[in-house]
Each structure stands twice: as C-alpha cells, then as structure tokens.
Coordinates of C-alpha atoms in Angstrom, one line a residue:
X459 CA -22.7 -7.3 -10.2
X460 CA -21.7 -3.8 -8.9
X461 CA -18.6 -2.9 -10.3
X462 CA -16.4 0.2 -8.6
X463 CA -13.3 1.8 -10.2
X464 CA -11.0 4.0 -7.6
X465 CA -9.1 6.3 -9.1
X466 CA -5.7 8.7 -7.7
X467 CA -3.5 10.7 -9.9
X468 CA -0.5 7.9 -10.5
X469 CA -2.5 5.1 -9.4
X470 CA 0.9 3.7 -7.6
X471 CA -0.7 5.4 -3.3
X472 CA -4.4 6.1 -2.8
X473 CA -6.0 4.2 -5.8
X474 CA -4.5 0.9 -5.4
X475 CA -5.0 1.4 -1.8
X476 CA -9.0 1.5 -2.1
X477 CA -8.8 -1.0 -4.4
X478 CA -7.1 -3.8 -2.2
X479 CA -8.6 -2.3 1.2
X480 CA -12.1 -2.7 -0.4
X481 CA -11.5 -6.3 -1.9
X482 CA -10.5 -7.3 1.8
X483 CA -13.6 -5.6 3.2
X484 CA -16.0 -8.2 0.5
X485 CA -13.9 -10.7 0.9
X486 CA -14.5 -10.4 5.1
X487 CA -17.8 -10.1 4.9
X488 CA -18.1 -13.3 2.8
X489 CA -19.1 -12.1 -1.4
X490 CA -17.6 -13.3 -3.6
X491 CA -15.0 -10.8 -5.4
X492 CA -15.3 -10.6 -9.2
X493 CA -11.8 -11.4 -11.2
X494 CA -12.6 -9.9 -13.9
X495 CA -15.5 -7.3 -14.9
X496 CA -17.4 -10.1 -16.9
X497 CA -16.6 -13.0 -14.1
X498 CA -19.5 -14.0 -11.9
X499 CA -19.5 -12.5 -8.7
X500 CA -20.7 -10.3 -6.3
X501 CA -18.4 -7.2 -7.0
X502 CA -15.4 -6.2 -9.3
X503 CA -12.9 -3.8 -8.0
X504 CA -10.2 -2.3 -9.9
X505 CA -8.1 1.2 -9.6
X506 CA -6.9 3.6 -12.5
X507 CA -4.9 7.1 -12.8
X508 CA -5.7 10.2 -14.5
X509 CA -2.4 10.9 -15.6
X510 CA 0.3 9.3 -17.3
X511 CA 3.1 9.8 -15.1
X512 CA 3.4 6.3 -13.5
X513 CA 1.7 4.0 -16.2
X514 CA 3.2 0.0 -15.6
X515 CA 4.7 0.7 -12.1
X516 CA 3.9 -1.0 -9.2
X517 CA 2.2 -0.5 -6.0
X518 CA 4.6 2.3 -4.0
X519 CA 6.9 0.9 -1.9
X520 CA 5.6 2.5 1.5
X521 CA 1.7 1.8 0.5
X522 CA 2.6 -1.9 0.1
X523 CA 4.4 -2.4 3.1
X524 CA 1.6 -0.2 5.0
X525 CA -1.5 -2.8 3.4
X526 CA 1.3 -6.0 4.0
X527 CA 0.8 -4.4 7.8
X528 CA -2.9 -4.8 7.5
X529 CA -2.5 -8.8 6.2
X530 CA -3.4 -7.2 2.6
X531 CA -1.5 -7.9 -0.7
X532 CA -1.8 -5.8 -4.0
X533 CA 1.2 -7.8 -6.3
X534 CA 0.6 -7.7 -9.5
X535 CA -0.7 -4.6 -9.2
X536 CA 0.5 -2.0 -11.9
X537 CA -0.5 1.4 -12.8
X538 CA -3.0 2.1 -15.5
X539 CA -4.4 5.3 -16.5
X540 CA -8.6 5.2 -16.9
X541 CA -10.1 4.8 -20.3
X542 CA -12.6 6.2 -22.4
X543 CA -15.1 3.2 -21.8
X544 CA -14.7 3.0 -18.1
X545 CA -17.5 5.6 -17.4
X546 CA -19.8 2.9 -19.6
X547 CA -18.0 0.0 -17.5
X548 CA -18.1 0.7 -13.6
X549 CA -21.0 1.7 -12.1
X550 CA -19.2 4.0 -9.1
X551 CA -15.9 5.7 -10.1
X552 CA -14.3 7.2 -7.0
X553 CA -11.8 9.7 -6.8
X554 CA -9.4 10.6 -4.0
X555 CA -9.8 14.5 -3.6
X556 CA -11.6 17.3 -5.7
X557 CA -8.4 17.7 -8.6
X558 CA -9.2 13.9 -9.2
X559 CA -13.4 14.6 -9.2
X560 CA -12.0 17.8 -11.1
X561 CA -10.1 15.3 -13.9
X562 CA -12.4 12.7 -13.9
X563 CA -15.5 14.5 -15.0
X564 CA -12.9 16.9 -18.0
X565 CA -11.8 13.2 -18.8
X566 CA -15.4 11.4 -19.0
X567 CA -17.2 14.8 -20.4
X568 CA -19.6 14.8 -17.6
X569 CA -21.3 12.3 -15.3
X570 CA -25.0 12.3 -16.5
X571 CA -25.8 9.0 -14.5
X572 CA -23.7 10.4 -11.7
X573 CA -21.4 7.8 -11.1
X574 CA -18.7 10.1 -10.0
X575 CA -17.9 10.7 -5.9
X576 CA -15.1 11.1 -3.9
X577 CA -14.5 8.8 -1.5
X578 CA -14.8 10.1 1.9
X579 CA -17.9 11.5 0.8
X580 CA -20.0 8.4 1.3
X581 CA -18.0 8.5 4.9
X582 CA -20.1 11.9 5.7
X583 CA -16.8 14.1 5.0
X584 CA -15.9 16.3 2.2
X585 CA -12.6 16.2 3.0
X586 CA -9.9 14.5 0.5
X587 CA -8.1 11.6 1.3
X588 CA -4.6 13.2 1.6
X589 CA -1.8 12.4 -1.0
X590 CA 0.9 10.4 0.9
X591 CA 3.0 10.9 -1.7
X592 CA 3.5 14.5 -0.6
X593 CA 2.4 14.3 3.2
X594 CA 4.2 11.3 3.5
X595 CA 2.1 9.6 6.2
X596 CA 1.0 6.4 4.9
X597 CA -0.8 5.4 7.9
X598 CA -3.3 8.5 8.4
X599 CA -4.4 7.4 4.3
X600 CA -5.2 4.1 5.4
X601 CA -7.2 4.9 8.1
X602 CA -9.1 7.5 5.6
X603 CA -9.2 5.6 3.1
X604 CA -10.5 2.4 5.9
X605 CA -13.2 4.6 6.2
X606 CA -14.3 6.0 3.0
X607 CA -14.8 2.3 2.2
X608 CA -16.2 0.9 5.0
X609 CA -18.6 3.6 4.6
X610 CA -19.4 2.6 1.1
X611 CA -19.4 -1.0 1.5
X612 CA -22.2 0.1 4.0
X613 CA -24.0 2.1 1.3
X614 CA -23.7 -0.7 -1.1
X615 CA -24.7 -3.2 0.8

C-alpha cells in the first residue's frame, strides 16, 4: 500500500485540501482507499501541519465550501500537527511551498530516503501552491492543488 501524507502550515486550507482532492481522484479511478495506515487497501491518505497554531480545528470554512463545490467532503476533518514517526510511516510527504519543504526536513532531520517533495513539483512546476489563507482565492488553490495531484496520482500509478 502506498501511503502519502500532505502537509500545510495549520493543516485547516492546503493540506486538508490535497488530502480530500486526492482521495476523490483514487476513489474515481476505482482503488480502493485505505481507512487507516494498517487497513487493506490500495492507498492511505492523510494531511498534518507543521505548526501548532490550529491543532483540533476543522477544515476552513471557505476550503470546505470550495471542495463541497467540487461534490467533495472533508468532515471530520481536524487539524493535526505531523509527528516524529510519520517520516518512518508514509512513504511520500508533500509539502505545499518551500517554508513547508523548509520545516519539514528541520522537523524530520533530513530525508535520507527522499520522501520529501512539494506538490506541484510532480506537476512539472516549482512553483508553491499559494496560501489562501493570505491570498484569499480559494479557487486558484484548488485548481493547483487539482493539478499537483493529478500529476502525482499519474506518477504513482
């Protein structure tokens, strides 16, 4: 089972969003999402933050109603910063933009098996998926963040 955490700095806009987005993309192409990292299935999905700052909220108002738009729900879906064993855990952990990358790798110590991208790298950009939270356009970081998976569904499988 391939197993993929997404990670933002709140984990409440661009995390939560891969997450969901990329669960709808298995789910459409007909593999079996995981529930849980030791569940049988084809992948397991999750998202994370890298800070502290919005640990047990929900999904972000706007970012919900932008993935209800889509047909996608993410209830149930609460903030949780990443952990000291989720480098063992996931085999891909993808960041949003370069301070996530930049976080991710002080937090993990390095990425020896490198397991560490940013997302709209596998989608041929190095660009970062823009934080709504400050641009405020909700839709222009689903349609990256459409992309960045797509593109790494496609490299997956």
């Amino acid at each position: 089972m391939i197993k993929i955490l997404f990670i933002c700095h709140g984990n409440i806009c661009r995390s939560p969003m891969a997450e969901f987005i990329m669960k709808e993309i298995v789910k459409n192409a007909g593999l079996r999402p995981a529930a849980s990292p030791d569940d049988d299935g084809d992948i397991y999905i999750e998202s994370a933050a890298t800070s502290t700052e919005e640990l047990g909220n929900p999904v972000y108002p706007p970012v919900k109603a932008v993935l209800a738009s889509h047909g996608i729900s993410c209830d149930g879906k609460r903030a949780r910063r990443i952990r000291p064993d989720d480098y063992e855990k996931f085999d891909h952990l993808i960041g949003m933009d370069d301070a996530n990358i930049r976080n991710m790798l002080r937090m993990s110590g390095s990425d020896p098996e490198h397991k560490i991208s940013k997302l709209l790298d596998h989608a041929g950009s190095g660009r970062d998926v823009a934080d709504p939270w400050y641009t405020r356009d909700f839709t222009k970081t689903y349609e990256d963040i459409k992309e960045g998976c797509e593109a790494l569904f496609a490299y997956l499988f």
